[in-house]
XYZ file of C-alpha atoms in Angstrom:
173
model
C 13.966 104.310 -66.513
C 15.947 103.518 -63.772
C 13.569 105.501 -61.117
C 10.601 103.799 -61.848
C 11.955 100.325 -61.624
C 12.916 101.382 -58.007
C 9.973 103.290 -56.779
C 8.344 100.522 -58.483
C 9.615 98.068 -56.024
C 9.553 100.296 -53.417
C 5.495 100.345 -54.594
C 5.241 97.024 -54.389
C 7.063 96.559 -51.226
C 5.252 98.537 -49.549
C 1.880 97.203 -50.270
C 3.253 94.210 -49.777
C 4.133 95.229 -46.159
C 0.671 97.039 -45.706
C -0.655 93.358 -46.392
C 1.697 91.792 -44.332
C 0.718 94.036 -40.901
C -3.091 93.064 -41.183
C -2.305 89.557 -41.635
C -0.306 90.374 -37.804
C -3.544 91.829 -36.777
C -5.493 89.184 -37.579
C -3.335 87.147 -35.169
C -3.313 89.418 -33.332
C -7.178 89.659 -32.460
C -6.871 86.035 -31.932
C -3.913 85.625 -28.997
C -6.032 88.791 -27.247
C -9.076 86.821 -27.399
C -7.192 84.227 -25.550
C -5.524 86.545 -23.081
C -9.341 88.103 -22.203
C -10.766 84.361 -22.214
C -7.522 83.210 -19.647
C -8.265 86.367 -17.694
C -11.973 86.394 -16.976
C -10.469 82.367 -16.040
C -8.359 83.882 -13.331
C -10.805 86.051 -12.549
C -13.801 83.254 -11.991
C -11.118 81.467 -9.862
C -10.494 84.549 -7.655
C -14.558 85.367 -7.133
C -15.588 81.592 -6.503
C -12.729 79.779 -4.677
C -10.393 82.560 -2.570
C -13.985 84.631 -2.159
C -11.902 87.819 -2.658
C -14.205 90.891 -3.292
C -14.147 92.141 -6.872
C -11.623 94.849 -5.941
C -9.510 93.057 -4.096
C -9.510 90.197 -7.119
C -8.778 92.490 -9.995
C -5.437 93.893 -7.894
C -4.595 90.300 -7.653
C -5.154 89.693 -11.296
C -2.721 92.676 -12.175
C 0.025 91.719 -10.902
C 0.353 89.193 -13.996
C -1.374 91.024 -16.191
C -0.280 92.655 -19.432
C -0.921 96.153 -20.833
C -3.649 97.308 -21.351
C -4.939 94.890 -18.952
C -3.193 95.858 -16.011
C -3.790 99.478 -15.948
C -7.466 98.335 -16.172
C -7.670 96.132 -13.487
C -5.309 98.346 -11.602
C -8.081 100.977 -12.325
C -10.999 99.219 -11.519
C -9.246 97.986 -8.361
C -8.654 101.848 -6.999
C -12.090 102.739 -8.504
C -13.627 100.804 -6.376
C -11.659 100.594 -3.122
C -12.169 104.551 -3.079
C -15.648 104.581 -3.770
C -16.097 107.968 -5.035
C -16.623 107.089 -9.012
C -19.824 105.962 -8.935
C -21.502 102.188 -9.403
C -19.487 99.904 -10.576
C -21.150 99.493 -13.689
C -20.320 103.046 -14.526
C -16.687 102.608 -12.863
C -16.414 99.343 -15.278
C -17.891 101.208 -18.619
C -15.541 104.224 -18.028
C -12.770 102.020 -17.579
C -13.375 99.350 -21.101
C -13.778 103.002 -22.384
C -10.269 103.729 -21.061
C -8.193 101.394 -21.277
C -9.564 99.047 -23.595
C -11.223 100.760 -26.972
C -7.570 100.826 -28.772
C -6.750 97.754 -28.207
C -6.991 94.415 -30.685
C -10.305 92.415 -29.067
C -13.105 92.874 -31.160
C -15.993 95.835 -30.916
C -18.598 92.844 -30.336
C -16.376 90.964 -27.582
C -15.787 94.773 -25.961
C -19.652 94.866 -26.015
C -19.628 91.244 -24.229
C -17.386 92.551 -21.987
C -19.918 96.174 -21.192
C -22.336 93.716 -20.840
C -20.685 91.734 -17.900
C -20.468 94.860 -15.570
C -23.875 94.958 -15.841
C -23.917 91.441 -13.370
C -20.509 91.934 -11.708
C -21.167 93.593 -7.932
C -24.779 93.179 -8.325
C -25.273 89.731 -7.515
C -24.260 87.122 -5.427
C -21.016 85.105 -5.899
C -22.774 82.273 -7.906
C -24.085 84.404 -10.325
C -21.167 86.750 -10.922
C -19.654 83.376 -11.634
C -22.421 81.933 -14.273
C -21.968 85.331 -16.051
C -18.326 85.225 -16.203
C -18.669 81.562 -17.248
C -20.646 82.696 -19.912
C -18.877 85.262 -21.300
C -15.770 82.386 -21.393
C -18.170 80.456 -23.837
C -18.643 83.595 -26.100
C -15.222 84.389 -26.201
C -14.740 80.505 -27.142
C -16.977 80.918 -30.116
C -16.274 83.836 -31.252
C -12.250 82.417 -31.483
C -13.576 79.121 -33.136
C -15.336 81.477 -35.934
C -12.050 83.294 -35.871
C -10.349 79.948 -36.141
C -11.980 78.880 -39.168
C -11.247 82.257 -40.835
C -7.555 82.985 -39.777
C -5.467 80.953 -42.730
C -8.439 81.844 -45.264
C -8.199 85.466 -44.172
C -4.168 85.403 -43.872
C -3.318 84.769 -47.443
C -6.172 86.949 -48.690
C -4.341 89.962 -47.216
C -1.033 89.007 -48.515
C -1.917 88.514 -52.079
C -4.000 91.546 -51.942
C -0.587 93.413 -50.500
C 1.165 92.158 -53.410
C -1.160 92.176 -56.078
C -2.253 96.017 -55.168
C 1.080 97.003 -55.032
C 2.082 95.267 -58.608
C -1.442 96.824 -59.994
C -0.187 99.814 -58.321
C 2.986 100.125 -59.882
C 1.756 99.208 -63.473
C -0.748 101.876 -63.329
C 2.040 104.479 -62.421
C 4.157 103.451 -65.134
Protein backbone atom coordinates (compact mmCIF):
# COMPACT_ATOMS: atom_id res chain seq x y z
CA UNK A 1 0.00 0.00 0.00
CA UNK A 2 2.77 1.89 0.88
CA UNK A 3 4.39 1.79 -2.86
CA UNK A 4 1.65 3.16 -4.55
CA UNK A 5 1.11 6.10 -2.32
CA UNK A 6 4.78 6.97 -3.27
CA UNK A 7 4.99 6.25 -6.91
CA UNK A 8 1.75 7.89 -6.71
CA UNK A 9 3.28 11.13 -5.77
CA UNK A 10 6.14 10.57 -7.59
CA UNK A 11 3.21 10.32 -10.62
CA UNK A 12 1.90 13.28 -9.81
CA UNK A 13 5.04 15.12 -9.34
CA UNK A 14 6.20 14.47 -12.21
CA UNK A 15 3.41 15.56 -14.37
CA UNK A 16 3.28 18.24 -12.39
CA UNK A 17 6.89 19.14 -13.40
CA UNK A 18 6.21 18.16 -17.15
CA UNK A 19 3.54 21.08 -16.79
CA UNK A 20 5.67 23.24 -15.06
CA UNK A 21 8.69 23.19 -18.00
CA UNK A 22 6.16 24.24 -20.83
CA UNK A 23 4.80 26.92 -18.81
CA UNK A 24 9.06 28.00 -18.87
CA UNK A 25 8.79 27.60 -22.53
CA UNK A 26 6.13 29.63 -23.01
CA UNK A 27 8.24 32.39 -21.43
CA UNK A 28 10.56 31.40 -22.89
CA UNK A 29 9.37 32.01 -26.62
CA UNK A 30 8.47 35.34 -25.36
CA UNK A 31 12.04 36.92 -23.84
CA UNK A 32 13.58 35.32 -27.40
CA UNK A 33 11.13 37.22 -29.29
CA UNK A 34 12.45 40.20 -27.54
CA UNK A 35 16.11 39.33 -27.85
CA UNK A 36 15.47 38.82 -31.99
CA UNK A 37 13.24 42.14 -31.96
CA UNK A 38 16.37 44.13 -29.80
CA UNK A 39 18.76 42.51 -32.26
CA UNK A 40 17.44 43.21 -35.73
CA UNK A 41 17.29 46.98 -33.46
CA UNK A 42 21.04 46.88 -33.23
CA UNK A 43 21.27 45.67 -36.35
CA UNK A 44 19.05 48.62 -38.21
CA UNK A 45 21.31 50.98 -36.15
CA UNK A 46 24.55 49.43 -37.51
CA UNK A 47 23.22 49.39 -41.47
CA UNK A 48 21.66 53.03 -41.34
CA UNK A 49 23.77 55.24 -39.00
CA UNK A 50 27.68 53.73 -38.76
CA UNK A 51 27.01 52.52 -42.69
CA UNK A 52 28.97 49.34 -41.77
CA UNK A 53 28.55 46.62 -44.52
CA UNK A 54 26.36 43.71 -43.48
CA UNK A 55 29.43 41.64 -42.58
CA UNK A 56 31.19 43.91 -40.90
CA UNK A 57 27.73 44.80 -38.76
CA UNK A 58 26.83 41.29 -37.76
CA UNK A 59 30.69 40.86 -36.19
CA UNK A 60 29.86 43.96 -34.37
CA UNK A 61 26.55 42.66 -33.22
CA UNK A 62 28.31 39.43 -31.78
CA UNK A 63 30.29 40.64 -29.61
CA UNK A 64 27.08 41.17 -27.27
CA UNK A 65 25.27 38.65 -28.50
CA UNK A 66 24.00 35.49 -26.83
CA UNK A 67 24.02 31.85 -27.99
CA UNK A 68 22.71 30.86 -30.51
CA UNK A 69 22.91 34.28 -31.75
CA UNK A 70 26.43 34.80 -31.74
CA UNK A 71 27.63 31.80 -33.48
CA UNK A 72 25.14 33.01 -36.16
CA UNK A 73 26.20 36.29 -36.66
CA UNK A 74 29.72 35.14 -36.11
CA UNK A 75 28.83 32.79 -39.08
CA UNK A 76 27.26 34.99 -41.31
CA UNK A 77 30.06 37.49 -40.64
CA UNK A 78 32.95 34.84 -41.95
CA UNK A 79 30.42 33.64 -44.60
CA UNK A 80 30.49 36.53 -46.11
CA UNK A 81 33.88 38.19 -45.64
CA UNK A 82 35.25 34.89 -47.41
CA UNK A 83 32.97 34.84 -50.13
CA UNK A 84 33.14 31.35 -51.14
CA UNK A 85 29.49 30.10 -49.74
CA UNK A 86 27.47 31.41 -52.14
CA UNK A 87 24.75 34.55 -52.13
CA UNK A 88 23.95 35.70 -49.18
CA UNK A 89 20.57 34.61 -49.25
CA UNK A 90 21.78 31.07 -49.39
CA UNK A 91 24.71 31.95 -46.79
CA UNK A 92 21.70 33.47 -44.52
CA UNK A 93 19.15 30.31 -45.09
CA UNK A 94 22.01 27.81 -44.31
CA UNK A 95 22.86 29.66 -41.38
CA UNK A 96 18.80 30.18 -39.63
CA UNK A 97 19.08 26.45 -40.68
CA UNK A 98 22.16 26.17 -38.44
CA UNK A 99 22.11 27.85 -35.80
CA UNK A 100 18.70 28.79 -35.28
CA UNK A 101 15.98 25.76 -35.94
CA UNK A 102 16.48 24.42 -32.13
CA UNK A 103 16.09 27.26 -30.62
CA UNK A 104 12.73 28.85 -28.74
CA UNK A 105 11.48 31.71 -31.55
CA UNK A 106 8.66 30.51 -33.28
CA UNK A 107 8.57 28.39 -36.84
CA UNK A 108 6.49 31.49 -38.30
CA UNK A 109 8.96 34.29 -36.86
CA UNK A 110 12.03 31.82 -38.26
CA UNK A 111 10.07 32.08 -41.58
CA UNK A 112 9.98 36.09 -41.05
CA UNK A 113 13.35 35.91 -40.45
CA UNK A 114 14.14 33.47 -44.14
CA UNK A 115 12.19 35.98 -45.53
CA UNK A 116 14.47 39.02 -44.61
CA UNK A 117 17.62 37.53 -46.38
CA UNK A 118 15.73 37.64 -49.23
CA UNK A 119 16.17 41.91 -49.06
CA UNK A 120 19.36 42.01 -46.96
CA UNK A 121 22.58 42.60 -49.56
CA UNK A 122 20.28 43.10 -52.36
CA UNK A 123 19.26 46.50 -51.96
CA UNK A 124 20.32 49.70 -51.04
CA UNK A 125 20.79 50.87 -47.40
CA UNK A 126 17.23 52.42 -47.18
CA UNK A 127 15.58 49.49 -48.06
CA UNK A 128 17.54 46.90 -46.11
CA UNK A 129 16.41 49.27 -43.40
CA UNK A 130 12.41 49.41 -44.26
CA UNK A 131 12.66 45.55 -44.30
CA UNK A 132 14.34 45.22 -41.09
CA UNK A 133 11.89 47.83 -39.75
CA UNK A 134 9.32 45.69 -40.77
CA UNK A 135 10.19 42.62 -39.57
CA UNK A 136 10.53 44.72 -35.91
CA UNK A 137 6.68 45.34 -36.36
CA UNK A 138 5.98 41.55 -36.93
CA UNK A 139 7.95 40.49 -34.22
CA UNK A 140 5.91 43.28 -32.14
CA UNK A 141 2.68 41.61 -33.03
CA UNK A 142 3.34 38.47 -32.95
CA UNK A 143 4.63 39.18 -28.94
CA UNK A 144 1.37 41.26 -28.33
CA UNK A 145 -0.70 37.99 -29.52
CA UNK A 146 1.74 36.16 -27.34
CA UNK A 147 1.05 38.71 -24.66
CA UNK A 148 -2.52 38.22 -24.51
CA UNK A 149 -2.06 34.41 -24.35
CA UNK A 150 0.91 33.98 -21.85
CA UNK A 151 -1.10 34.00 -18.22
CA UNK A 152 -4.18 32.22 -20.07
CA UNK A 153 -1.77 29.67 -21.50
CA UNK A 154 0.48 29.49 -18.14
CA UNK A 155 -2.07 28.12 -15.80
CA UNK A 156 -3.59 25.89 -18.48
CA UNK A 157 -0.33 23.90 -18.49
CA UNK A 158 -0.03 23.73 -14.83
CA UNK A 159 -3.39 22.41 -14.02
CA UNK A 160 -3.12 20.09 -16.87
CA UNK A 161 0.46 18.91 -15.13
CA UNK A 162 -1.38 18.32 -12.07
CA UNK A 163 -4.58 17.16 -13.02
CA UNK A 164 -2.90 14.45 -15.60
CA UNK A 165 -0.71 13.36 -13.12
CA UNK A 166 -3.63 12.91 -10.28
CA UNK A 167 -5.84 11.21 -13.27
CA UNK A 168 -2.73 9.40 -13.85
CA UNK A 169 -2.19 8.03 -10.62
CA UNK A 170 -5.92 7.08 -9.96
CA UNK A 171 -6.00 5.12 -13.05
CA UNK A 172 -2.85 3.10 -11.89
CA UNK A 173 -4.26 2.38 -8.66
Amino acid sequence: KMTKIIGSIMIIAAASLLGWKKAADVDRTYEELQYVQRLLYLLQSEVSYSRAFLAEAFFNLSHNAREPYQAWMRQLSYCMESRSEGEFEAIWNRTISQYLQGSYLPEREIEHLRELGKYLGNADIRTQVRHIELLEEQIGIAMKEMQEELRTKKKLYYCLGVMGGIFLAIILI
